[in-house]
């Protein structure tokens, strides 16, 4: 079965967000909707043919220390990530000036969704690396781009982000990793914690982006977040020797097990060689580019896994026969459980969460495209919505997975059915890349109050305009009798989009569907 509904994804991308119009912007000139569809076709083939077969195995075979202390990952997962890199999918949003495809972020985000639905841990390798290379392109020197971003473009290296430390968590102003200047580089010493993909056997080279503080002349570290700088720390130096970077341990997680999560020590033998990215003291501002991209991708993973959980629950409810219909308690034969109102309620809630979450993530990605093309209004909306895009799908996606388990009943609580692993994998989302509480502080402190509610007013006006346009596209529903498996219900049906017993009218126009697809 598919890992996600391609029809739903296409509807959101092309009918609602009008991605086919993006080539009208100078940054995407020469592209067309057929290019975007072909890219999505390849993403779905990789997701279902390479990533999905490795997903269950990666839950059983966790990353482990192999020969010479190198971390190894489950072989199918390693092969899936290599297949993605060999297909050149990491070139999606790389500008043409750097040899890439220059596709819109919204298209690349849509293409990442089926991969996350199929094997979210494996998607972490490529998601982190694409964001890592983007930051180096934005803030690095031409030499740094050639040495550290280009190998990631070519699939010869993968990247990480190293922020948190064992004793500081999300309080980055208190980090103690230090950097001492030498002739043309720095020497870093310190410890980092919760670092995904910090070591593995997918690629030999790994490019770490490390937050650290440059030591003052007296040897002390500057206080607070303004003293944080950002450094490129490669696993392998230019001459092929190992840098002074050691994996101190592997964290054993509840879910999301396919990607190594590491405790990392820098500089145990004299200091890890690092190269300053940008200017001293700008580390947090530069890293926020990667952090915000990661936050949207965390929300996307919540939406993707909710979408797959809904599909699994829907198909199970169609096939699982149990109980008699409410309309005929004396019926001889039991009926599929999707005939029961409470099961339908759970399926509807799961679908609403999944589709709404995916819509939010794709909308934010399109705002990023418009902002990159100079749209200040889109940038303001994106700034406001980034913590929401991270948090709402993360929290609500768990509820969708929970409802999928509930639809399965006792079977859903067993490892024989995929929904339990989807729940465990999803449970990380409200935690990493900033907990829900931290996103709330960001939303209220920086985004709502920081600009005097200007961004919120933009969003409110956008909603009001959508409401104003809605009656112009609203069609009067007609009613017809729909039969399925000897169960009938009076169901509203029209040319507009349906997700439940009540029509939902989209401002961007109609799309037909079968009412029975709801469940």
Coordinates of C-alpha atoms in Angstrom, one line a residue:
X1 CA 0.0 0.0 0.0
X2 CA 1.2 3.6 -0.5
X3 CA 2.9 5.3 2.4
X4 CA 0.9 8.5 1.7
X5 CA -2.0 9.6 -0.4
X6 CA -0.5 11.0 -3.6
X7 CA -3.8 12.4 -4.6
X8 CA -4.0 14.4 -1.3
X9 CA -0.5 15.6 -1.7
X10 CA -1.0 16.7 -5.3
X11 CA -4.2 18.5 -4.4
X12 CA -2.5 20.5 -1.7
X13 CA 0.5 21.3 -3.8
X14 CA -1.0 22.1 -7.1
X15 CA -4.7 22.9 -6.6
X16 CA -4.5 24.7 -3.3
X17 CA -1.0 26.2 -3.2
X18 CA -0.8 26.6 -6.9
X19 CA 2.8 25.4 -7.1
X20 CA 2.6 25.3 -10.8
X21 CA 2.6 29.1 -10.8
X22 CA 6.0 29.4 -9.0
X23 CA 7.9 29.4 -12.3
X24 CA 6.5 32.9 -12.8
X25 CA 9.0 34.0 -10.2
X26 CA 12.5 34.7 -11.5
X27 CA 14.1 32.2 -9.1
X28 CA 12.2 29.3 -10.7
X29 CA 12.0 30.4 -14.4
X30 CA 12.2 27.6 -16.9
X31 CA 10.5 25.0 -14.6
X32 CA 7.0 23.7 -14.8
X33 CA 4.5 21.5 -13.1
X34 CA 5.6 18.4 -15.0
X35 CA 9.1 18.8 -13.5
X36 CA 7.6 18.9 -10.1
X37 CA 5.4 15.9 -10.7
X38 CA 8.4 13.9 -12.0
X39 CA 10.4 14.7 -8.9
X40 CA 7.5 13.6 -6.7
X41 CA 7.3 10.4 -8.7
X42 CA 10.9 9.5 -8.0
X43 CA 10.5 10.4 -4.3
X44 CA 7.6 8.0 -3.9
X45 CA 9.5 5.3 -5.7
X46 CA 12.4 5.7 -3.4
X47 CA 10.2 5.9 -0.3
X48 CA 8.3 2.8 -1.1
X49 CA 11.0 0.8 -2.8
X50 CA 14.1 1.6 -0.7
X51 CA 13.1 3.3 2.6
X52 CA 10.0 1.4 3.6
X53 CA 11.6 -2.1 3.4
X54 CA 14.3 -1.0 5.8
X55 CA 12.0 0.6 8.4
X56 CA 11.1 -2.3 10.5
X57 CA 14.6 -3.7 10.5
X58 CA 16.0 -0.4 11.7
X59 CA 13.8 -0.6 14.8
X60 CA 15.3 -4.0 15.7
X61 CA 18.9 -3.4 14.6
X62 CA 20.0 -0.2 16.3
X63 CA 23.2 1.7 15.5
X64 CA 26.2 0.2 17.2
X65 CA 29.9 0.6 17.4
X66 CA 31.7 -1.4 14.7
X67 CA 35.3 -1.9 13.8
X68 CA 37.7 0.8 14.9
X69 CA 35.0 2.4 16.9
X70 CA 33.0 3.5 13.8
X71 CA 29.2 3.6 14.2
X72 CA 27.3 1.3 11.9
X73 CA 23.7 1.5 10.9
X74 CA 21.2 -1.1 9.8
X75 CA 22.3 -2.2 6.2
X76 CA 18.9 -1.6 4.6
X77 CA 18.8 1.9 6.0
X78 CA 22.4 2.6 4.8
X79 CA 21.4 1.4 1.3
X80 CA 18.2 3.5 1.3
X81 CA 20.1 6.7 2.1
X82 CA 22.7 5.9 -0.5
X83 CA 20.0 5.3 -3.1
X84 CA 18.6 8.8 -2.3
X85 CA 22.1 10.3 -2.7
X86 CA 22.9 8.4 -5.8
X87 CA 19.6 9.5 -7.4
X88 CA 20.7 13.1 -6.7
X89 CA 17.7 14.1 -4.7
X90 CA 19.9 16.2 -2.4
X91 CA 20.4 18.6 -5.3
X92 CA 16.7 19.6 -5.2
X93 CA 16.9 23.1 -3.7
X94 CA 20.6 23.7 -4.5
X95 CA 20.8 26.8 -6.8
X96 CA 21.7 26.2 -10.4
X97 CA 24.8 28.4 -9.8
X98 CA 26.1 25.6 -7.6
X99 CA 25.0 22.9 -10.1
X100 CA 21.7 22.1 -8.5
X101 CA 18.1 21.8 -9.7
X102 CA 17.0 25.0 -8.0
X103 CA 13.5 23.6 -7.3
X104 CA 11.1 25.4 -4.9
X105 CA 11.3 24.5 -1.2
X106 CA 7.6 23.6 -1.3
X107 CA 8.3 20.9 -3.9
X108 CA 11.3 19.5 -2.1
X109 CA 9.2 19.5 1.1
X110 CA 6.4 17.6 -0.6
X111 CA 9.0 15.1 -1.9
X112 CA 10.4 14.5 1.6
X113 CA 6.9 13.7 3.0
X114 CA 6.7 10.1 1.6
X115 CA 10.2 9.4 2.7
X116 CA 9.4 10.5 6.3
X117 CA 6.2 8.4 6.2
X118 CA 8.2 5.4 5.1
X119 CA 11.3 5.6 7.3
X120 CA 11.5 8.8 9.3
X121 CA 14.9 8.0 10.9
X122 CA 16.5 7.5 7.6
X123 CA 15.1 10.7 6.3
X124 CA 17.0 12.5 9.1
X125 CA 20.4 11.8 7.4
X126 CA 19.5 13.7 4.2
X127 CA 17.3 16.3 5.9
X128 CA 20.2 17.4 8.2
X129 CA 22.7 17.3 5.4
X130 CA 20.6 19.4 3.0
X131 CA 20.1 22.1 5.7
X132 CA 23.8 21.9 6.7
X133 CA 24.9 22.6 3.1
X134 CA 22.4 25.4 2.7
X135 CA 23.8 27.2 5.7
X136 CA 27.4 26.8 4.5
X137 CA 26.3 28.2 1.1
X138 CA 24.6 31.2 2.7
X139 CA 27.3 32.1 5.2
X140 CA 30.5 30.4 4.0
X141 CA 33.4 31.6 1.9
X142 CA 33.9 30.2 -1.6
X143 CA 36.6 28.0 -0.2
X144 CA 34.4 26.7 2.6
X145 CA 31.6 26.0 0.1
X146 CA 33.9 24.1 -2.2
X147 CA 35.4 22.0 0.7
X148 CA 32.4 21.3 2.8
X149 CA 29.1 22.0 1.0
X150 CA 30.0 20.7 -2.4
X151 CA 30.9 17.2 -1.1
X152 CA 27.4 17.0 0.5
X153 CA 25.9 18.1 -2.9
X154 CA 27.8 15.2 -4.5
X155 CA 26.6 12.7 -2.0
X156 CA 30.2 12.1 -0.7
X157 CA 29.5 13.6 2.7
X158 CA 26.6 14.1 5.1
X159 CA 26.2 16.9 7.7
X160 CA 25.0 17.4 11.2
X161 CA 24.1 20.2 13.6
X162 CA 25.8 20.2 17.1
X163 CA 24.1 22.5 19.5
X164 CA 23.1 21.0 22.8
X165 CA 25.4 19.9 25.6
X166 CA 24.9 17.4 28.4
X167 CA 24.3 20.1 31.1
X168 CA 22.7 22.9 29.1
X169 CA 19.9 21.3 27.0
X170 CA 18.1 24.1 25.1
X171 CA 19.8 26.9 27.1
X172 CA 22.4 27.5 24.4
X173 CA 23.7 30.7 26.1
X174 CA 25.3 28.5 28.7
X175 CA 27.3 26.2 26.4
X176 CA 30.9 25.7 27.4
X177 CA 32.4 24.3 24.2
X178 CA 35.4 26.6 23.5
X179 CA 37.4 27.6 20.5
X180 CA 41.0 28.8 20.5
X181 CA 42.3 30.6 17.4
X182 CA 45.3 29.3 15.5
X183 CA 46.8 30.5 12.2
X184 CA 44.0 29.6 9.8
X185 CA 41.7 27.7 11.9
X186 CA 40.4 27.1 15.5
X187 CA 40.9 24.3 18.0
X188 CA 37.6 23.2 19.6
X189 CA 37.2 21.4 22.9
X190 CA 33.9 20.4 24.5
X191 CA 31.1 18.0 24.7
X192 CA 27.8 17.8 22.7
X193 CA 24.7 15.7 23.3
X194 CA 21.8 14.4 21.3
X195 CA 23.6 14.8 18.0
X196 CA 21.9 12.8 15.2
X197 CA 24.1 11.2 12.5
X198 CA 27.2 12.3 14.3
X199 CA 28.9 9.1 13.2
X200 CA 27.8 6.4 10.7
X201 CA 29.0 4.3 7.8
X202 CA 26.9 5.8 5.1
X203 CA 29.6 8.3 4.0
X204 CA 33.2 8.6 5.1
X205 CA 33.1 12.3 5.5
X206 CA 30.8 14.0 8.0
X207 CA 30.6 17.8 8.3
X208 CA 29.6 19.0 11.7
X209 CA 28.3 22.5 12.3
X210 CA 29.3 23.2 15.9
X211 CA 28.2 26.0 18.2
X212 CA 31.1 27.2 20.5
X213 CA 32.4 30.3 22.2
X214 CA 35.8 31.9 21.3
X215 CA 37.9 32.1 24.4
X216 CA 38.7 35.6 25.6
X217 CA 42.3 36.7 26.2
X218 CA 42.2 35.7 29.8
X219 CA 40.9 32.2 28.9
X220 CA 37.3 32.8 30.0
X221 CA 34.3 32.4 27.8
X222 CA 31.9 35.2 27.0
X223 CA 28.6 35.1 28.8
X224 CA 25.3 34.5 27.1
X225 CA 24.2 33.8 23.6
X226 CA 25.9 36.8 22.0
X227 CA 29.2 35.2 22.5
X228 CA 28.3 32.1 20.4
X229 CA 30.1 31.5 17.1
X230 CA 29.6 28.7 14.5
X231 CA 32.3 26.4 13.3
X232 CA 32.7 23.8 10.5
X233 CA 34.3 20.7 12.0
X234 CA 34.9 17.9 9.5
X235 CA 35.3 14.3 10.6
X236 CA 38.2 13.9 8.1
X237 CA 40.8 16.6 7.6
X238 CA 42.1 17.6 4.1
X239 CA 44.9 15.0 4.2
X240 CA 42.5 12.2 5.1
X241 CA 43.4 12.0 8.8
X242 CA 40.8 11.7 11.5
X243 CA 39.9 15.0 13.2
X244 CA 39.9 15.1 17.0
X245 CA 36.2 14.1 17.2
X246 CA 35.1 11.1 19.2
X247 CA 31.8 9.4 19.8
X248 CA 31.5 9.0 23.6
X249 CA 28.3 7.0 23.5
X250 CA 25.1 6.1 21.7
X251 CA 21.6 7.0 23.1
X252 CA 19.1 4.1 23.0
X253 CA 15.8 5.6 22.0
X254 CA 12.1 4.7 22.4
X255 CA 11.7 5.1 18.6
X256 CA 13.4 6.8 15.7
X257 CA 16.1 4.2 16.1
X258 CA 17.5 4.0 12.5
X259 CA 19.7 7.1 12.8
X260 CA 22.5 7.2 15.5
X261 CA 22.0 9.7 18.3
X262 CA 25.3 10.4 19.9
X263 CA 27.2 12.0 22.7
X264 CA 30.2 13.6 21.0
X265 CA 33.5 14.8 22.5
X266 CA 35.6 17.4 20.6
X267 CA 39.2 17.9 21.4
X268 CA 40.2 15.0 23.6
X269 CA 43.7 15.0 22.0
X270 CA 44.6 18.6 21.6
X271 CA 41.6 20.1 20.0
X272 CA 39.4 19.4 17.0
X273 CA 40.2 21.5 13.9
X274 CA 37.4 23.9 13.1
X275 CA 36.8 26.7 10.7
X276 CA 34.8 29.8 11.6
X277 CA 31.6 30.2 9.6
X278 CA 30.6 33.8 9.3
X279 CA 31.7 36.3 11.9
X280 CA 32.5 35.8 15.6
X281 CA 29.4 36.1 17.7
X282 CA 27.0 35.4 14.8
X283 CA 26.8 31.7 15.4
X284 CA 23.3 31.5 16.8
X285 CA 21.9 33.9 14.1
X286 CA 23.4 31.8 11.4
X287 CA 22.4 28.5 12.9
X288 CA 18.8 29.6 13.2
X289 CA 18.6 29.3 9.4
X290 CA 19.2 25.5 9.9
X291 CA 17.2 25.3 13.0
X292 CA 14.1 26.8 11.4
X293 CA 14.4 24.5 8.4
X294 CA 14.8 21.6 10.8
X295 CA 11.7 22.7 12.7
X296 CA 9.5 22.8 9.6
X297 CA 10.9 19.3 8.8
X298 CA 10.0 18.0 12.2
X299 CA 6.5 19.2 11.7
X300 CA 6.5 17.6 8.3
X301 CA 7.5 14.2 9.8
X302 CA 4.7 14.4 12.3
X303 CA 2.2 15.1 9.4
X304 CA 3.7 12.3 7.2
X305 CA 3.5 9.7 10.0
X306 CA 0.0 10.8 10.8
X307 CA -0.9 10.4 7.2
X308 CA 0.5 6.9 7.0
X309 CA -1.1 5.9 10.3
X310 CA -4.5 7.0 9.0
X311 CA -4.1 5.0 5.8
X312 CA -3.2 1.9 7.8
X313 CA -6.2 2.4 10.1
X314 CA -8.5 3.1 7.2
X315 CA -7.6 -0.1 5.4
X316 CA -7.7 -2.2 8.6
X317 CA -11.1 -0.9 9.4
X318 CA -12.4 -1.8 6.0
X319 CA -11.1 -5.4 6.3
X320 CA -11.7 -6.1 10.0
X321 CA -15.2 -7.6 10.5
X322 CA -16.8 -7.3 14.0
X323 CA -20.2 -6.4 15.4
X324 CA -23.6 -5.7 13.9
X325 CA -24.7 -2.5 12.4
X326 CA -26.7 -0.1 14.5
X327 CA -29.5 -0.2 12.0
X328 CA -29.9 -4.0 12.3
X329 CA -28.8 -5.5 15.6
X330 CA -30.3 -8.9 14.6
X331 CA -28.2 -9.1 11.4
X332 CA -26.7 -12.6 10.9
X333 CA -23.4 -11.4 9.6
X334 CA -21.0 -9.0 11.3
X335 CA -19.9 -5.9 9.4
X336 CA -16.6 -4.1 8.8
X337 CA -15.8 -2.0 11.8
X338 CA -15.7 1.2 9.6
X339 CA -19.4 0.9 9.7
X340 CA -19.5 1.8 13.3
X341 CA -19.8 5.5 14.2
X342 CA -17.1 5.6 16.8
X343 CA -14.6 4.0 14.4
X344 CA -15.6 6.6 11.8
X345 CA -15.1 9.3 14.3
X346 CA -11.5 8.2 15.0
X347 CA -10.7 7.8 11.3
X348 CA -12.1 11.2 10.6
X349 CA -10.0 12.8 13.4
X350 CA -6.9 11.1 12.2
X351 CA -7.4 12.2 8.6
X352 CA -8.2 15.7 9.6
X353 CA -5.0 16.0 11.6
X354 CA -2.9 14.4 9.0
X355 CA -4.2 16.5 6.1
X356 CA -4.3 19.7 8.1
X357 CA -0.7 19.2 9.3
X358 CA 0.6 18.5 5.8
X359 CA -1.2 21.6 4.5
X360 CA 0.4 23.7 7.2
X361 CA 3.9 22.4 6.5
X362 CA 3.5 22.9 2.7
X363 CA 2.1 26.4 3.2
X364 CA 5.1 27.3 5.3
X365 CA 7.5 25.9 2.7
X366 CA 5.8 28.0 0.0
X367 CA 6.2 31.1 2.2
X368 CA 9.9 30.3 2.3
X369 CA 10.0 30.2 -1.5
X370 CA 8.2 33.6 -1.7
X371 CA 10.4 35.1 1.0
X372 CA 13.6 33.9 -0.9
X373 CA 12.2 35.8 -3.9
X374 CA 12.0 39.1 -1.8
X375 CA 8.4 38.9 -0.5
X376 CA 8.7 40.6 2.9
X377 CA 5.1 39.8 3.8
X378 CA 5.7 36.1 3.2
X379 CA 8.8 36.3 5.4
X380 CA 6.8 37.9 8.3
X381 CA 4.2 35.1 8.0
X382 CA 6.9 32.4 7.9
X383 CA 8.6 33.8 11.0
X384 CA 5.3 33.8 12.8
X385 CA 4.2 30.3 11.7
X386 CA 7.6 28.4 12.1
X387 CA 7.0 27.5 15.8
X388 CA 3.4 26.6 15.0
X389 CA 4.5 24.4 12.0
X390 CA 6.9 22.6 14.3
X391 CA 4.6 22.1 17.2
X392 CA 1.1 21.5 16.0
X393 CA 1.8 18.6 13.7
X394 CA 4.2 17.2 16.3
X395 CA 1.6 17.2 19.1
X396 CA -1.5 16.4 17.0
X397 CA 0.3 13.8 14.9
X398 CA 0.7 11.8 18.0
X399 CA -3.1 11.9 18.5
X400 CA -3.6 10.7 14.9
X401 CA -1.2 7.8 15.6
X402 CA -3.0 7.1 18.9
X403 CA -6.4 6.9 17.1
X404 CA -4.9 4.6 14.5
X405 CA -3.8 2.3 17.3
X406 CA -7.3 2.5 18.8
X407 CA -8.9 1.5 15.6
X408 CA -6.7 -1.6 15.5
X409 CA -7.8 -2.5 19.0
X410 CA -5.5 -4.9 20.8
X411 CA -3.6 -5.6 17.5
X412 CA -2.5 -2.0 17.3
X413 CA -0.6 -2.5 20.6
X414 CA 1.6 -5.2 19.1
X415 CA 4.7 -5.1 17.0
X416 CA 3.0 -7.1 14.3
X417 CA 1.2 -4.0 13.1
X418 CA 3.0 -0.8 12.0
X419 CA 1.0 1.7 13.9
X420 CA 2.7 1.1 17.2
X421 CA 6.1 1.9 15.7
X422 CA 4.7 5.0 14.0
X423 CA 3.6 6.1 17.5
X424 CA 7.0 5.5 19.0
X425 CA 8.8 7.2 16.1
X426 CA 6.4 10.2 16.4
X427 CA 6.9 10.6 20.1
X428 CA 10.2 12.3 19.5
X429 CA 8.7 15.2 17.5
X430 CA 7.4 17.3 20.5
X431 CA 10.9 17.1 22.0
X432 CA 13.7 17.6 19.5
X433 CA 14.5 20.8 17.7
X434 CA 13.0 22.7 20.7
X435 CA 10.2 21.3 22.9
X436 CA 6.7 22.4 22.5
X437 CA 7.1 24.7 25.5
X438 CA 10.1 26.4 23.9
X439 CA 8.2 26.9 20.7
X440 CA 5.4 28.5 22.7
X441 CA 7.9 30.9 24.3
X442 CA 9.3 31.7 20.8
X443 CA 5.8 32.3 19.4
X444 CA 4.6 34.6 22.2
X445 CA 7.9 36.3 23.1
X446 CA 9.6 36.8 19.8
X447 CA 7.0 36.4 17.1
X448 CA 3.8 37.9 18.6
X449 CA 5.1 40.5 21.0
X450 CA 8.4 41.1 19.3
X451 CA 6.9 42.9 16.3
X452 CA 3.9 44.4 18.1
X453 CA 1.5 41.8 16.6
X454 CA 2.3 42.9 13.1
X455 CA 2.9 39.4 11.9
X456 CA -0.3 38.2 13.7
X457 CA -2.3 40.9 12.0
X458 CA -1.0 39.7 8.6
X459 CA -2.1 36.2 9.4
X460 CA -5.5 37.4 10.6
X461 CA -6.0 39.4 7.4
X462 CA -5.0 36.4 5.4
X463 CA -7.6 34.3 7.2
X464 CA -10.3 37.0 6.8
X465 CA -9.6 37.2 3.0
X466 CA -9.9 33.5 2.7
X467 CA -13.3 33.6 4.5
X468 CA -14.4 36.4 2.2
X469 CA -13.6 34.4 -0.9
X470 CA -15.1 31.2 0.3
X471 CA -18.7 31.9 -0.7
X472 CA -17.6 32.6 -4.3
X473 CA -16.5 29.0 -4.7
X474 CA -19.1 27.3 -2.5
X475 CA -21.4 24.9 -4.4
X476 CA -24.7 23.7 -3.2
X477 CA -24.3 20.0 -2.3
X478 CA -26.7 17.5 -3.6
X479 CA -27.6 14.3 -1.7
X480 CA -27.5 10.8 -3.0
X481 CA -27.7 7.4 -1.5
X482 CA -24.3 5.7 -1.4
X483 CA -24.1 1.9 -1.0
X484 CA -21.1 0.0 0.3
X485 CA -20.9 -3.5 1.6
X486 CA -24.6 -3.6 2.3
X487 CA -24.4 -0.5 4.5
X488 CA -26.1 2.7 3.2
X489 CA -26.0 6.2 4.4
X490 CA -27.4 9.5 3.1
X491 CA -24.1 11.2 2.1
X492 CA -23.6 14.7 0.8
X493 CA -21.8 14.7 -2.5
X494 CA -20.7 17.5 -4.8
X495 CA -17.8 18.4 -7.0
X496 CA -15.9 20.0 -4.1
X497 CA -13.5 18.3 -1.7
X498 CA -14.9 16.0 1.1
X499 CA -13.2 14.8 4.3
X500 CA -16.3 14.0 6.4
X501 CA -20.0 14.0 6.6
X502 CA -19.9 17.8 6.1
X503 CA -18.5 19.4 2.9
X504 CA -15.3 21.4 3.2
X505 CA -15.0 24.1 0.6
X506 CA -11.5 25.2 -0.4
X507 CA -11.0 28.7 -1.8
X508 CA -8.7 27.4 -4.6
X509 CA -11.4 25.5 -6.5
X510 CA -13.1 22.1 -6.7
X511 CA -11.9 18.5 -6.9
X512 CA -14.1 15.5 -7.2
X513 CA -13.8 12.5 -5.0
X514 CA -15.8 9.4 -4.0
X515 CA -17.5 9.8 -0.7
X516 CA -16.4 6.3 0.3
X517 CA -12.8 7.5 0.2
X518 CA -13.5 9.4 3.4
X519 CA -13.0 6.3 5.4

